[in-house]
Amino acid sequence: MGRDVEQGAFSREDRVRYRQKVRRCLDVFALMLDDFGFDADRPMTGLEIELNLVDSAAEPAMRNDQILADIADPLFQTELGQFNLELNAPPRLIEGVGFADYEQDLRSSLSRADERAAKSDAKIVLVGILPTLTERHLVADNLSTNERYRVLNDQIVGARGEDIELDIRGVERLQTHTDSIAPEAACTSLQFHLQVAPDSFADYWNASQAIAGVQVAIGANSPFLYGRQLWAETRIALFEQATDTRPDELKAQGVRPRVWFGERWITSIFDLFEENVRYFPPLLPICEDEDPVEVLHAGGVPELSELRLHNGTVYRWNRPVYDIMNGRPHLRVENRVLPAGPTVVDMLANAGFYFGLARGLAEADRPIWSQLTFSSAEENFHAAARRGMDAVLHWPRLGDVPVTKLVLDVLLPKAAQGLDRFGVAPAERDRLLGVIEQRCRTGRNGAVWQTETVWAAERHRGMDRDAALHHMLQRYAELQRGNEPVHTWPVD
């Protein structure tokens, strides 16, 4: 939901008009899927990285407005919390040395932004949840000043009608409540975009759902929240709970949550947009002037603004995207399951694994979703978020298998085949998938490094938990700048 919003109060008429407009957009979208020319000749990819700002004491730095002004680069934008930024990498092809180009551009952009942030006594950290965040940081007053975040907060809290409960049971337990969506700002993610043709969208979305658990297990990097060690990827549970518009009664009735894995394999992208309209009331009922029917009949490309805005307030872990670039519409799978960090090379290794594996499975002779139940895919996702590298997942013909063995024996070769189909240079393919391989062989990802470093600080340095977390984050930030993959980081 990246658009600016000025309106803060919505009438009954606003909601009725918006609902009618969304359904009109949905009808036009169905017509477009039948016979419109979508851009899919050379599928582009994209990356979005959510960033954290910390001060010299490793505390959250609530200065994104000032730092954005100093950066003065449209690739950087606000995010929910004042200690957050977002970096949107320009879309590109990954054939040849596309990943190396991504790496060079990302490192250059982050280095330049870090230099500007230093003027405000801040630095950028790539991590799924900032380990030094406490409840006093995640309050409504620390939401970014852009009005759209205030409006979204009011609509989510208003829809729920009561405080939001957080109850996460992991290695330790966190049980608290909040009167705003500010805790969602702790969730800083890495998002991949993959452009696909309409007739293959379902295959890529289904493949992405099937491997979401594997991605999370291997890429987990969010073990701490409010000083407690919870899940390997606590971000999953926190995001699901911090934006839940349902009081207990609606949960008991089976009303779907807005942060949603889904409930079935699909046959078309239309299935997902139709579910959005059928199951989710509007949060931001803002209508534009465009009549999509008239635009379509005149031979134009409808913006479908209401449908897109509504889609942006349903937080699927793999989200369908309709967008327009250079006057041509296209479709994308937005893969949202992973945390940011630990390094640029780690994130690009995650990207190579995702893009390659999604294509390898989407184009397989026998679809993985014809062998794996949807409920098993969802159970894998949450088991992976809880256990990370130690997760045991269910996989067709293998039964319950350690995720590291599944990746090494089955999935890495498929990812390599997928990257070959994209035309990725063999050296780049092997370099990035080699990072994933070594994570599996060493059993160390970002979450493991964080927890081992905190344990070592507590046991060998005599630090309490708060001091250990600050020590760990300072060391994490130092190692991150070296851009060596996290499985090689020392624990000290």
GROMACS .gro file of C-alpha atoms in nm:
model
  492
    1MET     CA    1   0.000   0.000   0.000
    2GLY     CA    2   0.257   0.249  -0.123
    3ARG     CA    3   0.031   0.535  -0.233
    4ASP     CA    4  -0.029   0.858  -0.046
    5VAL     CA    5  -0.362   0.895   0.134
    6GLU     CA    6  -0.501   1.226   0.253
    7GLN     CA    7  -0.854   1.132   0.352
    8GLY     CA    8  -0.887   1.014   0.710
    9ALA     CA    9  -1.261   0.961   0.763
   10PHE     CA   10  -1.482   0.754   0.536
   11SER     CA   11  -1.860   0.764   0.511
   12ARG     CA   12  -2.102   0.481   0.443
   13GLU     CA   13  -2.144   0.623   0.093
   14ASP     CA   14  -1.766   0.608   0.040
   15ARG     CA   15  -1.765   0.239   0.126
   16VAL     CA   16  -2.063   0.154  -0.094
   17ARG     CA   17  -1.921   0.346  -0.390
   18TYR     CA   18  -1.580   0.187  -0.343
   19ARG     CA   19  -1.721  -0.164  -0.320
   20GLN     CA   20  -1.913  -0.110  -0.644
   21LYS     CA   21  -1.604   0.032  -0.813
   22VAL     CA   22  -1.385  -0.259  -0.702
   23ARG     CA   23  -1.634  -0.505  -0.849
   24ARG     CA   24  -1.645  -0.306  -1.173
   25CYS     CA   25  -1.265  -0.322  -1.186
   26LEU     CA   26  -1.277  -0.696  -1.123
   27ASP     CA   27  -1.514  -0.744  -1.418
   28VAL     CA   28  -1.282  -0.544  -1.643
   29PHE     CA   29  -0.981  -0.740  -1.520
   30ALA     CA   30  -1.158  -1.064  -1.619
   31LEU     CA   31  -1.214  -0.927  -1.969
   32MET     CA   32  -0.850  -0.822  -1.995
   33LEU     CA   33  -0.726  -1.168  -1.895
   34ASP     CA   34  -0.927  -1.317  -2.181
   35ASP     CA   35  -0.784  -1.119  -2.470
   36PHE     CA   36  -0.559  -0.828  -2.364
   37GLY     CA   37  -0.190  -0.806  -2.456
   38PHE     CA   38   0.005  -0.827  -2.130
   39ASP     CA   39   0.378  -0.760  -2.133
   40ALA     CA   40   0.550  -1.096  -2.078
   41ASP     CA   41   0.805  -1.126  -2.358
   42ARG     CA   42   1.115  -1.094  -2.139
   43PRO     CA   43   1.017  -1.137  -1.773
   44MET     CA   44   1.169  -0.874  -1.548
   45THR     CA   45   1.252  -0.919  -1.179
   46GLY     CA   46   1.255  -0.671  -0.894
   47LEU     CA   47   1.368  -0.640  -0.532
   48GLU     CA   48   1.239  -0.433  -0.241
   49ILE     CA   49   1.436  -0.417   0.082
   50GLU     CA   50   1.303  -0.269   0.405
   51LEU     CA   51   1.576  -0.113   0.618
   52ASN     CA   52   1.632  -0.025   0.982
   53LEU     CA   53   1.799   0.288   1.118
   54VAL     CA   54   2.004   0.269   1.439
   55ASP     CA   55   2.211   0.520   1.633
   56SER     CA   56   2.564   0.479   1.766
   57ALA     CA   57   2.432   0.293   2.072
   58ALA     CA   58   2.248   0.039   1.848
   59GLU     CA   59   1.911   0.189   1.949
   60PRO     CA   60   1.640   0.253   1.687
   61ALA     CA   61   1.691   0.596   1.529
   62MET     CA   62   1.356   0.771   1.468
   63ARG     CA   63   1.488   0.993   1.189
   64ASN     CA   64   1.370   0.864   0.854
   65ASP     CA   65   1.227   1.198   0.737
   66GLN     CA   66   1.554   1.378   0.791
   67ILE     CA   67   1.762   1.097   0.642
   68LEU     CA   68   1.538   1.064   0.336
   69ALA     CA   69   1.578   1.435   0.272
   70ASP     CA   70   1.957   1.396   0.288
   71ILE     CA   71   1.957   1.087   0.065
   72ALA     CA   72   1.741   1.267  -0.196
   73ASP     CA   73   1.702   0.952  -0.407
   74PRO     CA   74   1.358   0.836  -0.529
   75LEU     CA   75   1.468   0.472  -0.490
   76PHE     CA   76   1.442   0.525  -0.112
   77GLN     CA   77   1.100   0.574   0.048
   78THR     CA   78   0.938   0.585   0.390
   79GLU     CA   79   0.811   0.275   0.562
   80LEU     CA   80   0.575   0.230   0.854
   81GLY     CA   81   0.808   0.325   1.141
   82GLN     CA   82   1.024   0.634   1.177
   83PHE     CA   83   1.323   0.397   1.210
   84ASN     CA   84   1.244   0.235   0.872
   85LEU     CA   85   1.327   0.305   0.509
   86GLU     CA   86   1.257   0.107   0.193
   87LEU     CA   87   1.491   0.063  -0.103
   88ASN     CA   88   1.333  -0.027  -0.436
   89ALA     CA   89   1.588  -0.166  -0.680
   90PRO     CA   90   1.518  -0.084  -1.046
   91PRO     CA   91   1.366  -0.387  -1.225
   92ARG     CA   92   1.602  -0.588  -1.440
   93LEU     CA   93   1.659  -0.915  -1.622
   94ILE     CA   94   1.864  -1.175  -1.436
   95GLU     CA   95   2.006  -1.338  -1.746
   96GLY     CA   96   2.382  -1.323  -1.787
   97VAL     CA   97   2.534  -1.126  -1.499
   98GLY     CA   98   2.208  -0.963  -1.391
   99PHE     CA   99   2.259  -1.072  -1.030
  100ALA     CA  100   2.606  -0.917  -1.025
  101ASP     CA  101   2.453  -0.594  -1.154
  102TYR     CA  102   2.193  -0.611  -0.876
  103GLU     CA  103   2.469  -0.660  -0.620
  104GLN     CA  104   2.675  -0.368  -0.744
  105ASP     CA  105   2.376  -0.133  -0.756
  106LEU     CA  106   2.242  -0.236  -0.414
  107ARG     CA  107   2.580  -0.202  -0.243
  108SER     CA  108   2.635   0.136  -0.406
  109SER     CA  109   2.289   0.264  -0.307
  110LEU     CA  110   2.320   0.138   0.050
  111SER     CA  111   2.670   0.281   0.089
  112ARG     CA  112   2.558   0.621  -0.034
  113ALA     CA  113   2.253   0.612   0.195
  114ASP     CA  114   2.471   0.511   0.491
  115GLU     CA  115   2.696   0.810   0.431
  116ARG     CA  116   2.396   1.043   0.435
  117ALA     CA  117   2.249   0.870   0.743
  118ALA     CA  118   2.576   0.927   0.929
  119LYS     CA  119   2.502   1.302   0.916
  120SER     CA  120   2.208   1.226   1.145
  121ASP     CA  121   2.412   0.998   1.374
  122ALA     CA  122   2.250   0.690   1.224
  123LYS     CA  123   2.341   0.387   1.018
  124ILE     CA  124   2.148   0.134   0.815
  125VAL     CA  125   2.103  -0.225   0.930
  126LEU     CA  126   1.953  -0.507   0.720
  127VAL     CA  127   1.776  -0.744   0.960
  128GLY     CA  128   1.432  -0.904   0.986
  129ILE     CA  129   1.353  -0.758   1.330
  130LEU     CA  130   1.579  -0.504   1.496
  131PRO     CA  131   1.690  -0.691   1.811
  132THR     CA  132   1.708  -0.380   2.031
  133LEU     CA  133   1.345  -0.276   1.976
  134THR     CA  134   1.131  -0.256   2.288
  135GLU     CA  135   0.766  -0.183   2.352
  136ARG     CA  136   0.843   0.185   2.417
  137HIS     CA  137   0.972   0.217   2.059
  138LEU     CA  138   0.671   0.058   1.888
  139VAL     CA  139   0.399   0.311   1.965
  140ALA     CA  140   0.172   0.519   1.744
  141ASP     CA  141   0.381   0.835   1.797
  142ASN     CA  142   0.670   0.664   1.618
  143LEU     CA  143   0.478   0.587   1.299
  144SER     CA  144   0.616   0.768   0.996
  145THR     CA  145   0.467   1.113   0.946
  146ASN     CA  146   0.316   1.030   0.606
  147GLU     CA  147  -0.059   1.049   0.658
  148ARG     CA  148  -0.128   0.716   0.486
  149TYR     CA  149   0.020   0.527   0.781
  150ARG     CA  150  -0.200   0.712   1.030
  151VAL     CA  151  -0.508   0.641   0.820
  152LEU     CA  152  -0.418   0.274   0.784
  153ASN     CA  153  -0.360   0.247   1.159
  154ASP     CA  154  -0.697   0.405   1.235
  155GLN     CA  155  -0.878   0.176   0.992
  156ILE     CA  156  -0.719  -0.148   1.117
  157VAL     CA  157  -0.762  -0.063   1.486
  158GLY     CA  158  -1.113   0.066   1.417
  159ALA     CA  159  -1.210  -0.252   1.230
  160ARG     CA  160  -1.092  -0.463   1.523
  161GLY     CA  161  -1.261  -0.245   1.782
  162GLU     CA  162  -1.021  -0.337   2.062
  163ASP     CA  163  -0.650  -0.363   2.141
  164ILE     CA  164  -0.436  -0.596   1.932
  165GLU     CA  165  -0.302  -0.894   2.122
  166LEU     CA  166   0.046  -1.032   2.062
  167ASP     CA  167   0.104  -1.384   2.192
  168ILE     CA  168   0.409  -1.558   2.042
  169ARG     CA  169   0.529  -1.882   2.198
  170GLY     CA  170   0.876  -1.989   2.091
  171VAL     CA  171   1.194  -2.067   2.282
  172GLU     CA  172   1.060  -1.802   2.519
  173ARG     CA  173   0.715  -1.645   2.526
  174LEU     CA  174   0.597  -1.293   2.451
  175GLN     CA  175   0.248  -1.194   2.564
  176THR     CA  176   0.142  -0.830   2.540
  177HIS     CA  177  -0.107  -0.600   2.368
  178THR     CA  178  -0.095  -0.279   2.168
  179ASP     CA  179  -0.339  -0.004   2.074
  180SER     CA  180  -0.181   0.057   1.731
  181ILE     CA  181  -0.024  -0.128   1.438
  182ALA     CA  182   0.319   0.013   1.531
  183PRO     CA  183   0.462  -0.334   1.615
  184GLU     CA  184   0.421  -0.419   1.246
  185ALA     CA  185   0.704  -0.170   1.181
  186ALA     CA  186   0.941  -0.419   1.344
  187CYS     CA  187   0.888  -0.651   1.046
  188THR     CA  188   1.147  -0.556   0.784
  189SER     CA  189   1.133  -0.779   0.480
  190LEU     CA  190   1.296  -0.863   0.150
  191GLN     CA  191   1.046  -0.884  -0.135
  192PHE     CA  192   1.102  -1.040  -0.476
  193HIS     CA  193   0.898  -0.952  -0.785
  194LEU     CA  194   0.874  -1.191  -1.079
  195GLN     CA  195   0.691  -1.087  -1.394
  196VAL     CA  196   0.489  -1.369  -1.550
  197ALA     CA  197   0.245  -1.422  -1.836
  198PRO     CA  198  -0.128  -1.453  -1.752
  199ASP     CA  199  -0.146  -1.817  -1.861
  200SER     CA  200   0.148  -1.918  -1.637
  201PHE     CA  201   0.071  -1.700  -1.335
  202ALA     CA  202  -0.108  -1.977  -1.144
  203ASP     CA  203   0.185  -2.214  -1.191
  204TYR     CA  204   0.432  -1.960  -1.051
  205TRP     CA  205   0.208  -1.859  -0.761
  206ASN     CA  206   0.140  -2.222  -0.668
  207ALA     CA  207   0.512  -2.301  -0.688
  208SER     CA  208   0.589  -1.999  -0.470
  209GLN     CA  209   0.339  -2.115  -0.209
  210ALA     CA  210   0.482  -2.466  -0.212
  211ILE     CA  211   0.836  -2.346  -0.137
  212ALA     CA  212   0.753  -2.064   0.105
  213GLY     CA  213   0.840  -2.280   0.405
  214VAL     CA  214   1.174  -2.378   0.256
  215GLN     CA  215   1.260  -2.014   0.186
  216VAL     CA  216   1.178  -1.910   0.542
  217ALA     CA  217   1.372  -2.195   0.704
  218ILE     CA  218   1.690  -2.126   0.507
  219GLY     CA  219   1.661  -1.745   0.520
  220ALA     CA  220   1.535  -1.690   0.877
  221ASN     CA  221   1.683  -1.379   1.041
  222SER     CA  222   1.437  -1.260   1.310
  223PRO     CA  223   1.482  -1.457   1.636
  224PHE     CA  224   1.438  -1.174   1.891
  225LEU     CA  225   1.155  -0.935   1.978
  226TYR     CA  226   1.124  -0.722   2.292
  227GLY     CA  227   1.429  -0.893   2.437
  228ARG     CA  228   1.289  -1.245   2.403
  229GLN     CA  229   1.404  -1.530   2.182
  230LEU     CA  230   1.090  -1.649   2.002
  231TRP     CA  231   1.075  -1.809   1.655
  232ALA     CA  232   1.363  -1.835   1.410
  233GLU     CA  233   1.154  -1.603   1.189
  234THR     CA  234   0.943  -1.423   1.450
  235ARG     CA  235   0.850  -1.171   1.180
  236ILE     CA  236   0.592  -1.418   1.043
  237ALA     CA  237   0.396  -1.445   1.369
  238LEU     CA  238   0.434  -1.076   1.450
  239PHE     CA  239   0.304  -0.958   1.112
  240GLU     CA  240   0.010  -1.199   1.128
  241GLN     CA  241  -0.093  -1.076   1.472
  242ALA     CA  242  -0.008  -0.704   1.450
  243THR     CA  243  -0.240  -0.642   1.154
  244ASP     CA  244  -0.524  -0.874   1.253
  245THR     CA  245  -0.854  -0.688   1.220
  246ARG     CA  246  -1.053  -0.974   1.377
  247PRO     CA  247  -1.163  -0.986   1.742
  248ASP     CA  248  -1.184  -1.333   1.895
  249GLU     CA  249  -1.547  -1.383   1.791
  250LEU     CA  250  -1.469  -1.336   1.422
  251LYS     CA  251  -1.169  -1.566   1.448
  252ALA     CA  252  -1.396  -1.833   1.596
  253GLN     CA  253  -1.636  -1.789   1.303
  254GLY     CA  254  -1.358  -1.861   1.053
  255VAL     CA  255  -1.328  -1.509   0.911
  256ARG     CA  256  -1.008  -1.489   0.707
  257PRO     CA  257  -0.714  -1.286   0.842
  258ARG     CA  258  -0.575  -1.001   0.631
  259VAL     CA  259  -0.226  -1.149   0.661
  260TRP     CA  260  -0.304  -1.467   0.479
  261PHE     CA  261  -0.129  -1.770   0.344
  262GLY     CA  262  -0.441  -1.861   0.145
  263GLU     CA  263  -0.647  -2.176   0.146
  264ARG     CA  264  -0.616  -2.345  -0.196
  265TRP     CA  265  -0.412  -2.387  -0.510
  266ILE     CA  266  -0.533  -2.161  -0.790
  267THR     CA  267  -0.598  -2.195  -1.163
  268SER     CA  268  -0.576  -1.823  -1.251
  269ILE     CA  269  -0.463  -1.493  -1.104
  270PHE     CA  270  -0.831  -1.400  -1.116
  271ASP     CA  271  -0.896  -1.645  -0.831
  272LEU     CA  272  -0.687  -1.431  -0.594
  273PHE     CA  273  -0.840  -1.096  -0.684
  274GLU     CA  274  -1.186  -1.249  -0.662
  275GLU     CA  275  -1.107  -1.384  -0.313
  276ASN     CA  276  -0.992  -1.036  -0.211
  277VAL     CA  277  -1.326  -0.888  -0.313
  278ARG     CA  278  -1.534  -1.171  -0.170
  279TYR     CA  279  -1.368  -1.208   0.170
  280PHE     CA  280  -1.223  -0.871   0.274
  281PRO     CA  281  -1.411  -0.548   0.347
  282PRO     CA  282  -1.234  -0.233   0.229
  283LEU     CA  283  -0.991  -0.063   0.465
  284LEU     CA  284  -0.926   0.242   0.248
  285PRO     CA  285  -1.235   0.310   0.035
  286ILE     CA  286  -1.081   0.573  -0.192
  287CYS     CA  287  -1.222   0.607  -0.544
  288GLU     CA  288  -1.055   0.756  -0.850
  289ASP     CA  289  -1.235   0.921  -1.142
  290GLU     CA  290  -1.145   0.657  -1.402
  291ASP     CA  291  -1.423   0.442  -1.547
  292PRO     CA  292  -1.233   0.124  -1.635
  293VAL     CA  293  -1.505   0.004  -1.875
  294GLU     CA  294  -1.484   0.321  -2.080
  295VAL     CA  295  -1.104   0.310  -2.086
  296LEU     CA  296  -1.106  -0.053  -2.202
  297HIS     CA  297  -1.365   0.011  -2.475
  298ALA     CA  298  -1.161   0.310  -2.596
  299GLY     CA  299  -0.859   0.084  -2.643
  300GLY     CA  300  -0.671   0.215  -2.340
  301VAL     CA  301  -0.512   0.041  -2.043
  302PRO     CA  302  -0.727   0.072  -1.728
  303GLU     CA  303  -0.546   0.166  -1.409
  304LEU     CA  304  -0.788  -0.043  -1.197
  305SER     CA  305  -0.683   0.178  -0.905
  306GLU     CA  306  -0.947   0.058  -0.660
  307LEU     CA  307  -0.875  -0.308  -0.726
  308ARG     CA  308  -0.503  -0.249  -0.680
  309LEU     CA  309  -0.549  -0.048  -0.361
  310HIS     CA  310  -0.772  -0.317  -0.215
  311ASN     CA  311  -0.515  -0.582  -0.310
  312GLY     CA  312  -0.253  -0.377  -0.127
  313THR     CA  313  -0.446  -0.410   0.200
  314VAL     CA  314  -0.468  -0.790   0.182
  315TYR     CA  315  -0.128  -0.909   0.298
  316ARG     CA  316  -0.073  -1.239   0.123
  317TRP     CA  317   0.272  -1.393   0.166
  318ASN     CA  318   0.272  -1.434  -0.212
  319ARG     CA  319   0.073  -1.145  -0.353
  320PRO     CA  320  -0.064  -1.105  -0.706
  321VAL     CA  321   0.025  -0.773  -0.870
  322TYR     CA  322  -0.132  -0.596  -1.168
  323ASP     CA  323   0.077  -0.300  -1.281
  324ILE     CA  324   0.144  -0.081  -1.584
  325MET     CA  325   0.487   0.010  -1.719
  326ASN     CA  326   0.557   0.212  -2.032
  327GLY     CA  327   0.188   0.196  -2.121
  328ARG     CA  328   0.168  -0.186  -2.110
  329PRO     CA  329   0.002  -0.388  -1.833
  330HIS     CA  330   0.183  -0.680  -1.674
  331LEU     CA  331   0.138  -0.932  -1.393
  332ARG     CA  332   0.382  -1.017  -1.114
  333VAL     CA  333   0.416  -1.258  -0.827
  334GLU     CA  334   0.534  -1.060  -0.524
  335ASN     CA  335   0.714  -1.299  -0.289
  336ARG     CA  336   0.702  -1.149   0.061
  337VAL     CA  337   0.808  -1.429   0.294
  338LEU     CA  338   1.173  -1.340   0.366
  339PRO     CA  339   1.340  -1.101   0.612
  340ALA     CA  340   1.595  -0.841   0.513
  341GLY     CA  341   1.966  -0.924   0.552
  342PRO     CA  342   2.204  -1.033   0.675
  343THR     CA  343   2.415  -0.907   0.378
  344VAL     CA  344   2.357  -0.807   0.018
  345VAL     CA  345   2.515  -1.130  -0.103
  346ASP     CA  346   2.292  -1.334   0.132
  347MET     CA  347   1.982  -1.160  -0.002
  348LEU     CA  348   2.087  -1.219  -0.362
  349ALA     CA  349   2.154  -1.583  -0.281
  350ASN     CA  350   1.797  -1.598  -0.148
  351ALA     CA  351   1.682  -1.430  -0.470
  352GLY     CA  352   1.867  -1.676  -0.692
  353PHE     CA  353   1.726  -1.969  -0.497
  354TYR     CA  354   1.371  -1.832  -0.519
  355PHE     CA  355   1.371  -1.728  -0.885
  356GLY     CA  356   1.540  -2.050  -0.995
  357LEU     CA  357   1.332  -2.285  -0.783
  358ALA     CA  358   1.003  -2.112  -0.867
  359ARG     CA  359   1.075  -2.150  -1.238
  360GLY     CA  360   1.203  -2.505  -1.202
  361LEU     CA  361   0.887  -2.615  -1.023
  362ALA     CA  362   0.644  -2.404  -1.228
  363GLU     CA  363   0.770  -2.563  -1.551
  364ALA     CA  364   0.803  -2.917  -1.418
  365ASP     CA  365   0.623  -3.198  -1.601
  366ARG     CA  366   0.435  -3.295  -1.287
  367PRO     CA  367   0.338  -2.992  -1.076
  368ILE     CA  368   0.444  -3.001  -0.713
  369TRP     CA  369   0.097  -2.874  -0.615
  370SER     CA  370  -0.058  -3.189  -0.760
  371GLN     CA  371   0.144  -3.391  -0.505
  372LEU     CA  372   0.151  -3.163  -0.199
  373THR     CA  373  -0.168  -3.066  -0.020
  374PHE     CA  374  -0.222  -2.695   0.036
  375SER     CA  375  -0.260  -2.752   0.410
  376SER     CA  376   0.082  -2.923   0.412
  377ALA     CA  377   0.236  -2.622   0.239
  378GLU     CA  378   0.088  -2.394   0.506
  379GLU     CA  379   0.202  -2.622   0.789
  380ASN     CA  380   0.552  -2.625   0.638
  381PHE     CA  381   0.550  -2.245   0.632
  382HIS     CA  382   0.477  -2.206   1.001
  383ALA     CA  383   0.701  -2.497   1.105
  384ALA     CA  384   0.985  -2.331   0.915
  385ALA     CA  385   0.918  -1.994   1.079
  386ARG     CA  386   0.932  -2.157   1.421
  387ARG     CA  387   1.234  -2.382   1.375
  388GLY     CA  388   1.437  -2.231   1.093
  389MET     CA  389   1.733  -2.447   0.993
  390ASP     CA  390   1.613  -2.719   1.233
  391ALA     CA  391   1.272  -2.747   1.068
  392VAL     CA  392   1.139  -3.079   0.945
  393LEU     CA  393   0.907  -3.030   0.648
  394HIS     CA  394   0.671  -3.258   0.459
  395TRP     CA  395   0.759  -3.320   0.094
  396PRO     CA  396   0.607  -3.550  -0.169
  397ARG     CA  397   0.769  -3.895  -0.191
  398LEU     CA  398   1.003  -3.808   0.098
  399GLY     CA  399   0.758  -3.769   0.382
  400ASP     CA  400   0.892  -3.567   0.675
  401VAL     CA  401   1.247  -3.458   0.597
  402PRO     CA  402   1.496  -3.210   0.751
  403VAL     CA  403   1.485  -2.892   0.545
  404THR     CA  404   1.862  -2.889   0.495
  405LYS     CA  405   1.854  -3.239   0.345
  406LEU     CA  406   1.557  -3.144   0.125
  407VAL     CA  407   1.743  -2.842  -0.010
  408LEU     CA  408   2.075  -3.020  -0.065
  409ASP     CA  409   1.939  -3.337  -0.220
  410VAL     CA  410   1.633  -3.218  -0.413
  411LEU     CA  411   1.579  -2.844  -0.443
  412LEU     CA  412   1.919  -2.696  -0.522
  413PRO     CA  413   1.946  -2.894  -0.849
  414LYS     CA  414   1.597  -2.775  -0.946
  415ALA     CA  415   1.691  -2.415  -0.864
  416ALA     CA  416   2.001  -2.450  -1.082
  417GLN     CA  417   1.788  -2.576  -1.371
  418GLY     CA  418   1.551  -2.283  -1.329
  419LEU     CA  419   1.835  -2.030  -1.334
  420ASP     CA  420   1.971  -2.195  -1.647
  421ARG     CA  421   1.632  -2.138  -1.813
  422PHE     CA  422   1.656  -1.771  -1.720
  423GLY     CA  423   1.996  -1.763  -1.890
  424VAL     CA  424   2.188  -1.681  -1.572
  425ALA     CA  425   2.563  -1.707  -1.620
  426PRO     CA  426   2.688  -2.039  -1.474
  427ALA     CA  427   2.944  -1.864  -1.253
  428GLU     CA  428   2.672  -1.643  -1.100
  429ARG     CA  429   2.438  -1.940  -1.060
  430ASP     CA  430   2.703  -2.142  -0.879
  431ARG     CA  431   2.821  -1.851  -0.663
  432LEU     CA  432   2.476  -1.769  -0.528
  433LEU     CA  433   2.343  -2.123  -0.491
  434GLY     CA  434   2.675  -2.209  -0.328
  435VAL     CA  435   2.583  -1.969  -0.047
  436ILE     CA  436   2.256  -2.159   0.008
  437GLU     CA  437   2.443  -2.489  -0.001
  438GLN     CA  438   2.693  -2.377   0.261
  439ARG     CA  439   2.417  -2.246   0.487
  440CYS     CA  440   2.267  -2.594   0.481
  441ARG     CA  441   2.601  -2.769   0.538
  442THR     CA  442   2.703  -2.543   0.827
  443GLY     CA  443   2.349  -2.517   0.968
  444ARG     CA  444   2.394  -2.142   1.006
  445ASN     CA  445   2.172  -1.862   0.878
  446GLY     CA  446   2.112  -1.517   1.024
  447ALA     CA  447   1.883  -1.641   1.300
  448VAL     CA  448   2.136  -1.903   1.412
  449TRP     CA  449   2.422  -1.651   1.414
  450GLN     CA  450   2.216  -1.403   1.617
  451THR     CA  451   2.112  -1.655   1.881
  452GLU     CA  452   2.459  -1.810   1.910
  453THR     CA  453   2.618  -1.467   1.950
  454VAL     CA  454   2.370  -1.362   2.219
  455TRP     CA  455   2.417  -1.690   2.405
  456ALA     CA  456   2.795  -1.648   2.393
  457ALA     CA  457   2.769  -1.292   2.524
  458GLU     CA  458   2.546  -1.405   2.811
  459ARG     CA  459   2.745  -1.712   2.905
  460HIS     CA  460   3.104  -1.610   2.838
  461ARG     CA  461   3.094  -1.231   2.880
  462GLY     CA  462   2.848  -1.224   3.170
  463MET     CA  463   2.611  -0.985   2.993
  464ASP     CA  464   2.242  -0.965   3.067
  465ARG     CA  465   2.002  -1.008   2.775
  466ASP     CA  466   1.973  -0.637   2.693
  467ALA     CA  467   2.348  -0.582   2.687
  468ALA     CA  468   2.397  -0.902   2.485
  469LEU     CA  469   2.147  -0.789   2.222
  470HIS     CA  470   2.316  -0.451   2.186
  471HIS     CA  471   2.658  -0.618   2.163
  472MET     CA  472   2.528  -0.863   1.902
  473LEU     CA  473   2.371  -0.590   1.690
  474GLN     CA  474   2.689  -0.380   1.693
  475ARG     CA  475   2.888  -0.682   1.576
  476TYR     CA  476   2.619  -0.771   1.321
  477ALA     CA  477   2.636  -0.422   1.168
  478GLU     CA  478   3.016  -0.443   1.140
  479LEU     CA  479   3.012  -0.783   0.970
  480GLN     CA  480   2.726  -0.684   0.742
  481ARG     CA  481   2.937  -0.415   0.580
  482GLY     CA  482   3.199  -0.670   0.477
  483ASN     CA  483   2.935  -0.847   0.262
  484GLU     CA  484   3.067  -1.194   0.345
  485PRO     CA  485   2.779  -1.444   0.372
  486VAL     CA  486   2.648  -1.503   0.722
  487HIS     CA  487   2.749  -1.869   0.736
  488THR     CA  488   3.114  -1.749   0.743
  489TRP     CA  489   3.067  -1.500   1.030
  490PRO     CA  490   3.256  -1.575   1.354
  491VAL     CA  491   3.068  -1.600   1.682
  492ASP     CA  492   3.256  -1.397   1.940
   0.00000   0.00000   0.00000
